[in-house]
PDB file of C-alpha atoms and ligand atoms in Angstrom:
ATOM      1  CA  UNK A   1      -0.519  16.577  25.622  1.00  0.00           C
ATOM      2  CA  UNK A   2       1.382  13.361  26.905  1.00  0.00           C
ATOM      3  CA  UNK A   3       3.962  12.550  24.198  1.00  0.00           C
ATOM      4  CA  UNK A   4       3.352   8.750  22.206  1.00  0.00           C
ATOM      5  CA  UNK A   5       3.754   5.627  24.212  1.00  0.00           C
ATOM      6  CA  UNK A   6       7.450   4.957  23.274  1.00  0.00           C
ATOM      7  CA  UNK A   7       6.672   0.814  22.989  1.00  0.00           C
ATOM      8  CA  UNK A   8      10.161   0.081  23.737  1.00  0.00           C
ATOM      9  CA  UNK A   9       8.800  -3.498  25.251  1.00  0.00           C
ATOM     10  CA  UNK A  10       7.308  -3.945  21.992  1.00  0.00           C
ATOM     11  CA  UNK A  11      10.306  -3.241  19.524  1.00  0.00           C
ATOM     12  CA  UNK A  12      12.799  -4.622  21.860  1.00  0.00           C
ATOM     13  CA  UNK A  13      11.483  -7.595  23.636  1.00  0.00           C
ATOM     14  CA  UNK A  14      13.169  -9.551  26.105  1.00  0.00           C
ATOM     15  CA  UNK A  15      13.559  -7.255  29.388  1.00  0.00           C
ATOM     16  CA  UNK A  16      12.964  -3.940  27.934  1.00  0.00           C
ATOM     17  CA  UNK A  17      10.330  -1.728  29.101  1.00  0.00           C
ATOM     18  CA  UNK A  18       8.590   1.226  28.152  1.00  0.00           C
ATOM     19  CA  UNK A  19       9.613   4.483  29.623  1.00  0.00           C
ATOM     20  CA  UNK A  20       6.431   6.102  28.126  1.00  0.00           C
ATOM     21  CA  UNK A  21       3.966   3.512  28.790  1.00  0.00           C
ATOM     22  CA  UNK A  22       0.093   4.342  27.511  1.00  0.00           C
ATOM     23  CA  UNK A  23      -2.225   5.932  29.925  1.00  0.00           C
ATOM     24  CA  UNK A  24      -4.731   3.623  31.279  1.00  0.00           C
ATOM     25  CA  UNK A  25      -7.867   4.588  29.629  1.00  0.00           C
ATOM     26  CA  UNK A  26     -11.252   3.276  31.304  1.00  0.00           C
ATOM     27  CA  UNK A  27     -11.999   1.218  28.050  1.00  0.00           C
ATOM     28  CA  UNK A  28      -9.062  -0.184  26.735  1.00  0.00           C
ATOM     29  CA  UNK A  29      -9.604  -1.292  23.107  1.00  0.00           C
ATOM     30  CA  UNK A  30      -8.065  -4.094  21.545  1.00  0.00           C
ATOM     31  CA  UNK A  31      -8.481  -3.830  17.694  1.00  0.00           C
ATOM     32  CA  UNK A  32      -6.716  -5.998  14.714  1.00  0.00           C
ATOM     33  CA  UNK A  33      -6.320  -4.128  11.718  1.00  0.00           C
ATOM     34  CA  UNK A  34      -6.148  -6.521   8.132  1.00  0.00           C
ATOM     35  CA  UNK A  35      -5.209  -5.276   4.969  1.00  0.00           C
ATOM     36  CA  UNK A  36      -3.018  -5.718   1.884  1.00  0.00           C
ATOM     37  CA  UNK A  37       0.568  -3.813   1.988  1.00  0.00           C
ATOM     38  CA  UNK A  38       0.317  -0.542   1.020  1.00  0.00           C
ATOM     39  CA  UNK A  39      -2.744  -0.066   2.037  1.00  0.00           C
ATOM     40  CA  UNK A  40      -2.340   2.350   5.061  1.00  0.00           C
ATOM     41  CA  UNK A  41      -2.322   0.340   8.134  1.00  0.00           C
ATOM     42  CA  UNK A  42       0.238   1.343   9.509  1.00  0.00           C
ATOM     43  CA  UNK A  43      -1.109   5.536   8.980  1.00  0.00           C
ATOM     44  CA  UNK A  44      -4.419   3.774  10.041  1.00  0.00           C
ATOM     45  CA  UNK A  45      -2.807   2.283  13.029  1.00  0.00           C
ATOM     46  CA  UNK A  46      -1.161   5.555  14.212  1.00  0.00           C
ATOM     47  CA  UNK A  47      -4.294   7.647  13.931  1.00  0.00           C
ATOM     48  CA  UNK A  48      -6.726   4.596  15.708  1.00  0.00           C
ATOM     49  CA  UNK A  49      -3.965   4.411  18.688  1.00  0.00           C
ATOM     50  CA  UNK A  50      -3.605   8.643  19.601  1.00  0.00           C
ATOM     51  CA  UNK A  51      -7.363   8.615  19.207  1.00  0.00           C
ATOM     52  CA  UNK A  52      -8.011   5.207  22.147  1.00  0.00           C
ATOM     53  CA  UNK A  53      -4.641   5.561  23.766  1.00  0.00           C
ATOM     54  CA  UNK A  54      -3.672   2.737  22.626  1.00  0.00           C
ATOM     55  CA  UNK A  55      -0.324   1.308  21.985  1.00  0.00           C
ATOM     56  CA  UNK A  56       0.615   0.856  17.942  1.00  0.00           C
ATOM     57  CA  UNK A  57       1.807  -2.780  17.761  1.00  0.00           C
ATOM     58  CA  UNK A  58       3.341  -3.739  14.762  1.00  0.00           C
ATOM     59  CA  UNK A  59       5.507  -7.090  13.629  1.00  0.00           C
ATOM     60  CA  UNK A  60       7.011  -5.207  11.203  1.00  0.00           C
ATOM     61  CA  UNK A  61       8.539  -2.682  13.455  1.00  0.00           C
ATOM     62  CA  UNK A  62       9.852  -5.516  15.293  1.00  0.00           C
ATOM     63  CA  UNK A  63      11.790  -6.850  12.449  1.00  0.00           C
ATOM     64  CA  UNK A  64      12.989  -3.326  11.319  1.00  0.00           C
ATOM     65  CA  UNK A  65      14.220  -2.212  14.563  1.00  0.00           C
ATOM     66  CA  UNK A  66      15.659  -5.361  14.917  1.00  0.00           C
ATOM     67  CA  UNK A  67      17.407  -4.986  11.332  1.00  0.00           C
ATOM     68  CA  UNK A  68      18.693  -1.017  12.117  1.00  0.00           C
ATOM     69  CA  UNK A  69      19.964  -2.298  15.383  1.00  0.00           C
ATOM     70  CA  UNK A  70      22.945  -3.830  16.841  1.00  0.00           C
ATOM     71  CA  UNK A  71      23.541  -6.562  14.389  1.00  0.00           C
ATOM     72  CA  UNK A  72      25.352  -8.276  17.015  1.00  0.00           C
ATOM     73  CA  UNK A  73      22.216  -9.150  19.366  1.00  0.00           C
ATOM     74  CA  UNK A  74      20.352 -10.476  16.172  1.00  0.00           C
ATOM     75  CA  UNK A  75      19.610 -14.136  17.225  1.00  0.00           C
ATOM     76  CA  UNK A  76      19.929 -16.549  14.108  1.00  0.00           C
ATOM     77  CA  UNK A  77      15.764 -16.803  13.453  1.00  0.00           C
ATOM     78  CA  UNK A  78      16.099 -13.327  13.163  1.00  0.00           C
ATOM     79  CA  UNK A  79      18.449 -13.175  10.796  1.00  0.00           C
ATOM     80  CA  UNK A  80      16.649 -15.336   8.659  1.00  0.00           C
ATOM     81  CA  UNK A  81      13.375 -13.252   9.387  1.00  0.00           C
ATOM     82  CA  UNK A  82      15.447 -10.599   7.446  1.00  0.00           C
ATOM     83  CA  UNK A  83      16.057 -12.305   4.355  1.00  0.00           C
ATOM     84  CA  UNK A  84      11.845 -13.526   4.261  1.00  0.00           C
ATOM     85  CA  UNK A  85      11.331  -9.839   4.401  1.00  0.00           C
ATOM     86  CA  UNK A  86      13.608  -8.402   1.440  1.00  0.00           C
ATOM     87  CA  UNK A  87      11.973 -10.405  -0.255  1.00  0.00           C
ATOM     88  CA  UNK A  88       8.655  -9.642   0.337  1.00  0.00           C
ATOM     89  CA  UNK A  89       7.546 -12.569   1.752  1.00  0.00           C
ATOM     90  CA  UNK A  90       5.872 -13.934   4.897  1.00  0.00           C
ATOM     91  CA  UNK A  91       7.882 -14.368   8.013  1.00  0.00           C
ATOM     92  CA  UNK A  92       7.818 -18.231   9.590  1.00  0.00           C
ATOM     93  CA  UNK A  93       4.809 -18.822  11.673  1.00  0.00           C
ATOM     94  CA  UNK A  94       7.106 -20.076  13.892  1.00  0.00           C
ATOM     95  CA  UNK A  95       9.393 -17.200  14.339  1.00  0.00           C
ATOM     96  CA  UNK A  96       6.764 -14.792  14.364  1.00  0.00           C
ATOM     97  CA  UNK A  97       4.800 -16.598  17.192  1.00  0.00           C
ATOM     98  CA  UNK A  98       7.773 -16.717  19.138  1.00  0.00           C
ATOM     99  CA  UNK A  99       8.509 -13.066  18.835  1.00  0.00           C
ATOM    100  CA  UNK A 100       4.841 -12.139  20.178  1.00  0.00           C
ATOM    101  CA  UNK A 101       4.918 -14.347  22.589  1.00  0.00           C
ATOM    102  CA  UNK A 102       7.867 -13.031  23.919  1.00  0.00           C
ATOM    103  CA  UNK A 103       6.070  -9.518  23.914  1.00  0.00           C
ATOM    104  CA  UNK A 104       2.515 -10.978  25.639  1.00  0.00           C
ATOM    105  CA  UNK A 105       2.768  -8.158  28.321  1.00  0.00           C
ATOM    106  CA  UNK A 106       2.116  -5.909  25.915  1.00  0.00           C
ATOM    107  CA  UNK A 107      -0.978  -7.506  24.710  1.00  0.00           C
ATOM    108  CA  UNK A 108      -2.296  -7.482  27.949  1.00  0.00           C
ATOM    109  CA  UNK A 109      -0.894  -3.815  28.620  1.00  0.00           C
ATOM    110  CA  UNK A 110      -4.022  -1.825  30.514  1.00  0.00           C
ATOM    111  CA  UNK A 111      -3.589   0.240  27.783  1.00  0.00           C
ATOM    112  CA  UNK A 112      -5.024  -1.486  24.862  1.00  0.00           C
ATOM    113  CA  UNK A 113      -3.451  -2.117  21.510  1.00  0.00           C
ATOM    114  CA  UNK A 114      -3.978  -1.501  17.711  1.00  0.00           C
ATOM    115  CA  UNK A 115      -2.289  -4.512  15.980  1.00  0.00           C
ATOM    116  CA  UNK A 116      -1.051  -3.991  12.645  1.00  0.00           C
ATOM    117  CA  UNK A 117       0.916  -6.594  10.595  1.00  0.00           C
ATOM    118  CA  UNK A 118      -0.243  -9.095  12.924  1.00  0.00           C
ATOM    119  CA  UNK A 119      -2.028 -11.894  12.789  1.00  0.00           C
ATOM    120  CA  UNK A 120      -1.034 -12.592   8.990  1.00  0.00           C
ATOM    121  CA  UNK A 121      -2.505 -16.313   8.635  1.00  0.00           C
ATOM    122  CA  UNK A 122      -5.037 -18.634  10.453  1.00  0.00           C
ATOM    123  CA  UNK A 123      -2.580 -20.315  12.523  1.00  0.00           C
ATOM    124  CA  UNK A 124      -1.697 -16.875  13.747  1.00  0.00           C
ATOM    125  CA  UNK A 125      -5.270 -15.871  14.759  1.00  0.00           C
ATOM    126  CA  UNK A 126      -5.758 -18.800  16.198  1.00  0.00           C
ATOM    127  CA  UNK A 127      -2.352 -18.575  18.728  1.00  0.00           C
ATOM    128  CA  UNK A 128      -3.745 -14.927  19.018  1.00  0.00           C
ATOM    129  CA  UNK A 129      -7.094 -16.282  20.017  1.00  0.00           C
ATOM    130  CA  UNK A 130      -5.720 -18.797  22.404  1.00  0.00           C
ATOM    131  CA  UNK A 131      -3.197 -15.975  24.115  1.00  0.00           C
ATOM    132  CA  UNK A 132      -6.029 -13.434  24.686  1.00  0.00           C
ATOM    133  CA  UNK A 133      -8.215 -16.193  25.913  1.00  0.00           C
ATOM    134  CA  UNK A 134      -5.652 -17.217  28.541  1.00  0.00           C
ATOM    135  CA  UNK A 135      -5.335 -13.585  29.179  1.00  0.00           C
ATOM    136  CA  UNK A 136      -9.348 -13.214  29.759  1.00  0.00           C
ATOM    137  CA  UNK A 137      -8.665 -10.497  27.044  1.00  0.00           C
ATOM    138  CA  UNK A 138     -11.067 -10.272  23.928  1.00  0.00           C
ATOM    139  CA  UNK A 139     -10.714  -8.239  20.769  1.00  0.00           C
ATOM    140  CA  UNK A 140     -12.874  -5.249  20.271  1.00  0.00           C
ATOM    141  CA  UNK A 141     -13.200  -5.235  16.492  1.00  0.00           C
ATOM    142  CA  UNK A 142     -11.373  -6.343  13.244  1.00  0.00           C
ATOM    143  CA  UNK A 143     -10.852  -3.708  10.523  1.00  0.00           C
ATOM    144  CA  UNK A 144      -9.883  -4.703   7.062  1.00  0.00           C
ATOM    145  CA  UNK A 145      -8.541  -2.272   4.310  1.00  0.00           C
ATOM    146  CA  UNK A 146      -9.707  -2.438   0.892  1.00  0.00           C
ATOM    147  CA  UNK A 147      -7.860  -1.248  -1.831  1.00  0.00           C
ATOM    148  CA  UNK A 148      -7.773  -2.529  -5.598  1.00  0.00           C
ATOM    149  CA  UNK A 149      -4.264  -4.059  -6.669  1.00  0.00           C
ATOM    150  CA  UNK A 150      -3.203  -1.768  -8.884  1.00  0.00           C
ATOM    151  CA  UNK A 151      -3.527   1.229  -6.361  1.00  0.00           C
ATOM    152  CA  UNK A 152      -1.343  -0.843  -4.146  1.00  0.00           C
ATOM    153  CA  UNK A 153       1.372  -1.001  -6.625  1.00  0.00           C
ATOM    154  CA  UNK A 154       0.962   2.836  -7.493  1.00  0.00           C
ATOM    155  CA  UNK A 155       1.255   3.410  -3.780  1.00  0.00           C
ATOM    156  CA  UNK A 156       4.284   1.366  -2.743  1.00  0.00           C
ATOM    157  CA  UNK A 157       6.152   1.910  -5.627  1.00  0.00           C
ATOM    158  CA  UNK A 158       6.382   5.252  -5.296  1.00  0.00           C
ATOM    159  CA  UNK A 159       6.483   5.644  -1.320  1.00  0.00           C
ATOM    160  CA  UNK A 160       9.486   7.099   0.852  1.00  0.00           C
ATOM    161  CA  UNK A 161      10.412   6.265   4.114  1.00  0.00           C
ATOM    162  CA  UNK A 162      12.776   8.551   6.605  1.00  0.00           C
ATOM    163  CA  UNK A 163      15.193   5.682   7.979  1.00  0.00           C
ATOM    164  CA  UNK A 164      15.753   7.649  11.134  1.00  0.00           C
ATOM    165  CA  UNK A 165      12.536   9.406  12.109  1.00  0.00           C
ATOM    166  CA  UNK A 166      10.148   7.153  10.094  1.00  0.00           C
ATOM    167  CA  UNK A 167       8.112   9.577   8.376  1.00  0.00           C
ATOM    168  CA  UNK A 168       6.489   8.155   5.181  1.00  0.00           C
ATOM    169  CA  UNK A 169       5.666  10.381   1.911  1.00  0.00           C
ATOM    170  CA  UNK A 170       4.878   9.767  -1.508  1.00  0.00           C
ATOM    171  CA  UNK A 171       6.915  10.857  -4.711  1.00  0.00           C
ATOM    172  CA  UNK A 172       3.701  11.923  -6.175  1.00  0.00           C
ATOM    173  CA  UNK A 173       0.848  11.861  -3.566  1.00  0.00           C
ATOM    174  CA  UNK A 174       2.927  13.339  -0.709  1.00  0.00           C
ATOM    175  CA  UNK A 175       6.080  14.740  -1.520  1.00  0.00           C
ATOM    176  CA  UNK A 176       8.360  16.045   0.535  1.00  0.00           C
ATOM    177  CA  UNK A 177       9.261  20.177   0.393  1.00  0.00           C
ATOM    178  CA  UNK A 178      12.807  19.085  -1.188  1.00  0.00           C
ATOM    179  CA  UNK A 179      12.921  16.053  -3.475  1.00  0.00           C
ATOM    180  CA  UNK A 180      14.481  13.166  -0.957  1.00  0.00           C
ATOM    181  CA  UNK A 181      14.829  14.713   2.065  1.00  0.00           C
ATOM    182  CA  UNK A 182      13.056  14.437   5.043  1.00  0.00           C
ATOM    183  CA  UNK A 183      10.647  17.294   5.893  1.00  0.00           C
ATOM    184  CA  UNK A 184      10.767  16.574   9.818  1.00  0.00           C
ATOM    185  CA  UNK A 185      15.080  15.708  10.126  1.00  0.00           C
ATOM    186  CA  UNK A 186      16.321  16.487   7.132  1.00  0.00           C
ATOM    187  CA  UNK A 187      17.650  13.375   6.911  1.00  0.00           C
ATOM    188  CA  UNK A 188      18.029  11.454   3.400  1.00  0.00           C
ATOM    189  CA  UNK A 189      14.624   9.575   2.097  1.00  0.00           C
ATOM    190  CA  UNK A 190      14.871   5.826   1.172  1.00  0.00           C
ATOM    191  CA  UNK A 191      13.023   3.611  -0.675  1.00  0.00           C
ATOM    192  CA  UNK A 192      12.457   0.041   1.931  1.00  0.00           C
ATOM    193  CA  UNK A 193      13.553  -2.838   0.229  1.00  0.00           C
ATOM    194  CA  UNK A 194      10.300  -4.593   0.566  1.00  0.00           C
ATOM    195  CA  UNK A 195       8.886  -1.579  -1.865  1.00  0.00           C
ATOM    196  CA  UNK A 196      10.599  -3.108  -4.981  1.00  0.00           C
ATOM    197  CA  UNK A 197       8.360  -4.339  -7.507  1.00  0.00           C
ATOM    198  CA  UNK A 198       9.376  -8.521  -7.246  1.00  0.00           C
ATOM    199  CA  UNK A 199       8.860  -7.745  -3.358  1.00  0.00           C
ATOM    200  CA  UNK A 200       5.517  -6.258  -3.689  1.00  0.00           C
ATOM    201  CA  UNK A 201       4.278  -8.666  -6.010  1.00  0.00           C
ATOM    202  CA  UNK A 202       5.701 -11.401  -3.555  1.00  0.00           C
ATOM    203  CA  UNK A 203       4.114  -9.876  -0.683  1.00  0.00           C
ATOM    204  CA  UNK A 204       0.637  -8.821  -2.643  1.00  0.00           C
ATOM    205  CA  UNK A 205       0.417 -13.130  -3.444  1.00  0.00           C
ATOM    206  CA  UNK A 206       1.034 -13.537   0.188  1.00  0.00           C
ATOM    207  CA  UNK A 207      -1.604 -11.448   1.283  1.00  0.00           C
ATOM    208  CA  UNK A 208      -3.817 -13.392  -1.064  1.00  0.00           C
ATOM    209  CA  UNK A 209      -2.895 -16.532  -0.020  1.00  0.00           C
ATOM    210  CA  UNK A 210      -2.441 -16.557   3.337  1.00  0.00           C
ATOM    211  CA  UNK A 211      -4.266 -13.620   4.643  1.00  0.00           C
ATOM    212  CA  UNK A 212      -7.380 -13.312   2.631  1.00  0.00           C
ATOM    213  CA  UNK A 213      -8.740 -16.091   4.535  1.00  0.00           C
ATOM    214  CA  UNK A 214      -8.438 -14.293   7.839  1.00  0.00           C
ATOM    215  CA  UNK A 215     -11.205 -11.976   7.145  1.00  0.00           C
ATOM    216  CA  UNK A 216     -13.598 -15.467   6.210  1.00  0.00           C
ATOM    217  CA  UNK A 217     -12.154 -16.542   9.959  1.00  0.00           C
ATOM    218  CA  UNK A 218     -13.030 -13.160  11.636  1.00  0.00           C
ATOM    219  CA  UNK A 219     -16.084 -12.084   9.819  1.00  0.00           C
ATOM    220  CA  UNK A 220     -17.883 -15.528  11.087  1.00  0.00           C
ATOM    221  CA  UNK A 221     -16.973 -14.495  14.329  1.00  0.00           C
ATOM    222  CA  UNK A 222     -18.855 -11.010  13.603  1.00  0.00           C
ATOM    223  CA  UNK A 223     -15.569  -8.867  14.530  1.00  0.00           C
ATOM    224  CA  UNK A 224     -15.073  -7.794  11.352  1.00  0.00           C
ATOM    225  CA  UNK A 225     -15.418  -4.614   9.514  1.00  0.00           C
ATOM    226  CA  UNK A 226     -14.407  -3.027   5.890  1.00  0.00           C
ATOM    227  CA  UNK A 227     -13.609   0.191   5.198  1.00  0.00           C
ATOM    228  CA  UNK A 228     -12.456   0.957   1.633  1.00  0.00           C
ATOM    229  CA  UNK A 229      -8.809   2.617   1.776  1.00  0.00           C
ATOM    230  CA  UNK A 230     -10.142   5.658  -0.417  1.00  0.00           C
ATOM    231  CA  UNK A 231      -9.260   9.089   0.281  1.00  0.00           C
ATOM    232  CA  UNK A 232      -7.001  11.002   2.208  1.00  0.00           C
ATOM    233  CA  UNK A 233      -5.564   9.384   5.470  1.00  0.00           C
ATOM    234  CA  UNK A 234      -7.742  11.681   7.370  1.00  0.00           C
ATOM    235  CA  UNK A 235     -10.697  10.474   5.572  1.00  0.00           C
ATOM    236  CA  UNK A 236     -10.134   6.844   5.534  1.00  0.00           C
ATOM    237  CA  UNK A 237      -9.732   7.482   9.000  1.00  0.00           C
ATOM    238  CA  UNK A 238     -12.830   9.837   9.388  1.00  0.00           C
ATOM    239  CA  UNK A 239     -14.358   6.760   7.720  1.00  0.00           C
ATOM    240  CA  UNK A 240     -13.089   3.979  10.442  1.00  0.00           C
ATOM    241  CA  UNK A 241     -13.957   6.346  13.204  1.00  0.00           C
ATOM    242  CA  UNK A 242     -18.209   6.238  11.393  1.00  0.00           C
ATOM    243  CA  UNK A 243     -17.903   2.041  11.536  1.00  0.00           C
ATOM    244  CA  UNK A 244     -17.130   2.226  15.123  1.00  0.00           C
ATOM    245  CA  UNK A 245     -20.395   4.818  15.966  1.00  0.00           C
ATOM    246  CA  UNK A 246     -22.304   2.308  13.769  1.00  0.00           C
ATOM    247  CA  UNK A 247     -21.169  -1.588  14.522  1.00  0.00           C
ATOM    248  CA  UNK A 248     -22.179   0.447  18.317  1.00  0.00           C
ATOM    249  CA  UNK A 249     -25.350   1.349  17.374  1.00  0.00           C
ATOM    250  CA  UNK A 250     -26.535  -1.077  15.043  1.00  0.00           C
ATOM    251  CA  UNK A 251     -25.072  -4.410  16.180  1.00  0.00           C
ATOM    252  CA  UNK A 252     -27.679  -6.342  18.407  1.00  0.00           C
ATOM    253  CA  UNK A 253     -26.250  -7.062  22.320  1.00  0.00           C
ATOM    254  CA  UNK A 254     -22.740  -5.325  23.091  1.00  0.00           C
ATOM    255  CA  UNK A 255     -20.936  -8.736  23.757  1.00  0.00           C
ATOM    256  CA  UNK A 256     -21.365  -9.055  20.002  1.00  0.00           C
ATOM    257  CA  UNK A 257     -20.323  -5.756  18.834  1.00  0.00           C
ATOM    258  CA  UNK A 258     -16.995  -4.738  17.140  1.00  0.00           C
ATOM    259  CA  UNK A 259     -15.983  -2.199  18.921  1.00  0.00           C
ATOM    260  CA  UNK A 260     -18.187  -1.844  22.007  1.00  0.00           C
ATOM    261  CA  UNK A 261     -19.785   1.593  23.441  1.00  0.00           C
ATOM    262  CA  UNK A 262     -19.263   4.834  21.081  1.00  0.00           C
ATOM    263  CA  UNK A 263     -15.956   6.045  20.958  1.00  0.00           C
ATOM    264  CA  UNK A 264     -15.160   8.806  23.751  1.00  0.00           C
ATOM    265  CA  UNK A 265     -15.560  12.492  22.599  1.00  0.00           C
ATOM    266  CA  UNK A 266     -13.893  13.856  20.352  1.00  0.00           C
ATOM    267  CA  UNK A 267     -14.255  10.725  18.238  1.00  0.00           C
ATOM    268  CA  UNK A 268     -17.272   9.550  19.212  1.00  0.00           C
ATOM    269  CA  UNK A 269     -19.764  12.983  18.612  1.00  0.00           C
TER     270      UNK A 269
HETATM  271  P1  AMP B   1       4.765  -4.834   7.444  1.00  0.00           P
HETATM  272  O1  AMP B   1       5.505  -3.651   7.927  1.00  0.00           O
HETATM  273  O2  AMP B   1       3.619  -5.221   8.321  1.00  0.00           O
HETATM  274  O3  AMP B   1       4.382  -4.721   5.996  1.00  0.00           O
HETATM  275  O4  AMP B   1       5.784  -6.070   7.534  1.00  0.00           O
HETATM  276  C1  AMP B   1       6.986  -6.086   6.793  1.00  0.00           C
HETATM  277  C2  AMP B   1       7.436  -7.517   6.584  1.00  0.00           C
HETATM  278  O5  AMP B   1       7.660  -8.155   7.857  1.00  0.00           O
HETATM  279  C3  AMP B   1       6.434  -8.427   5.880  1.00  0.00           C
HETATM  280  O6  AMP B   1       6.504  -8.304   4.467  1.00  0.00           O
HETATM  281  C4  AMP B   1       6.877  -9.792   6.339  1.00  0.00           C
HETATM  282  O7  AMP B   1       8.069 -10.200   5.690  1.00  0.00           O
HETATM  283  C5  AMP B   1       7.272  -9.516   7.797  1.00  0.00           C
HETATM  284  N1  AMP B   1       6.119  -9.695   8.691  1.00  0.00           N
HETATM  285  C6  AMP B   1       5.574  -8.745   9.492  1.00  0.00           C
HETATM  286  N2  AMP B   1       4.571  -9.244  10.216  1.00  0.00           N
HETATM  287  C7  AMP B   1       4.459 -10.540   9.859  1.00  0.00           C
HETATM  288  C8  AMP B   1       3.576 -11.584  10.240  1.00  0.00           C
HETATM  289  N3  AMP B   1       2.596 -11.383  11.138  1.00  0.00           N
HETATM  290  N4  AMP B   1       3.736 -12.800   9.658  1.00  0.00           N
HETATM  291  C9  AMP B   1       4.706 -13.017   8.757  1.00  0.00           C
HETATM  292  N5  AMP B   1       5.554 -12.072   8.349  1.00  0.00           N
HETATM  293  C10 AMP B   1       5.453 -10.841   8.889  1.00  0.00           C
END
């Protein structure tokens, strides 16, 4: 099996490509996934781009690879990026746009893309819209993440993150075998700074403020589809993978549905 699509053009930007670029699959799919932090997206995201092929394209990634890089190349909107994520809250339009449009290639990349983390507000859908449009590209399907607050806390409170292979557990949910070590490296577990409780709350008010209203934006649009975040990774994804089959079958002409033809076998028996 062909390892991950490294998205080196993605992380890096500027004149960096991928040395593991995505296979070009027939269909390329181009999904958004929405959703309040904590939720899973970015386990969601992983799963949804092995499964199409696609590439995993995340803002968030861009900022932390930026942060646990050379702090030297940081350019001075970057920089400030960093301090609007410690605390939880919502990067600059402005900086964020600029960042993805830096990285357009890989929105039109033959090989489809899972975004996850962006777009976060209206004006970002809308410079999202405008790009793919320009591009002839259109979106496949939107998939929003429901969870109840509370469960969000639970969740990032207690999650662990590997700072050098990025594997993510759970102190209670998904422990690793030895308390604070990585299973896969071995290497020490941390808790992000964003997983704080002031930051979560920050970011959880963000989400309802500025995000929130994407769905309203998409859903008019008939793109979007919920899936509650219930369940076991596998099943939420089990779950995603039943919305495709049935936005396929159900919707009315294809032009209108999320997500197009059945997925290809395995995921689409
Ligand atoms: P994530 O990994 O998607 O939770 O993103 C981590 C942090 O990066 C967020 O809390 C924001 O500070 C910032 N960020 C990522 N994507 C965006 C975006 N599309 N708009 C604004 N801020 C973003």
């Amino acid at each position: 099996m062909n390892a991950s699509p490294d998205r080196i053009a993605w992380l890096e930007g500027g004149t960096a490509v991928c040395n593991n670029p995505p296979a070009k699959p027939t269909r390329p799919r181009r999904l958004v996934l929405l959703g309040p932090p904590g939720v899973g997206k970015g386990t969601q995201a992983a799963l949804l781009s092995s499964a199409l092929g696609a590439c995993h394209l995340s803002t968030g990634d861009i900022f932390r690879a930026a942060r646990d890089g050379d702090a030297r190349k940081m350019s001075p909107g970057m920089r400030m990026a960093q301090d609007y994520m410690r605390r939880g809250d919502l990067v600059p339009d402005g900086t964020v746009l600029q960042l993805v449009n830096e990285r357009c290639h890989c929105l039109t990349c033959a090989g489809g893309f899972v975004l996850d983390g962006f777009p976060r507000t209206v004006p970002q859908a809308k410079a999202l819209d405008l790009l793919l449009l320009e591009n002839g590209i259109t979106l496949d399907g939107v998939i929003v993440y429901e969870l109840p607050a509370a469960e969000i806390v639970s969740r990032l409170i207690g999650r662990r993150t590997c700072p050098a292979c990025k594997a993510i557990y759970h102190v209670t949910s998904h422990p690793p075998k030895t308390p604070g070590i990585c299973d896969r490296c071995q290497s020490r577990l941390v808790q992000r700074e964003d997983d704080h409780i002031e930051a979560i709350r920050v970011s959880l008010g963000a989400y309802e403020n500025a995000t929130t209203p994407l769905t309203g934006y998409y859903r008019t649009r008939s793109l979007l589809v919920t899936i509650p975040a219930v369940g076991t990774p596998q099943e939420i994804f089990t779950s995603t993978l039943s919305a495709f089959k049935h936005a396929a079958v159900t919707r009315p002409s294809p032009s209108k549905s999320p997500f197009g033809a059945p997925l290809p076998a395995p995921y689409g028996d």
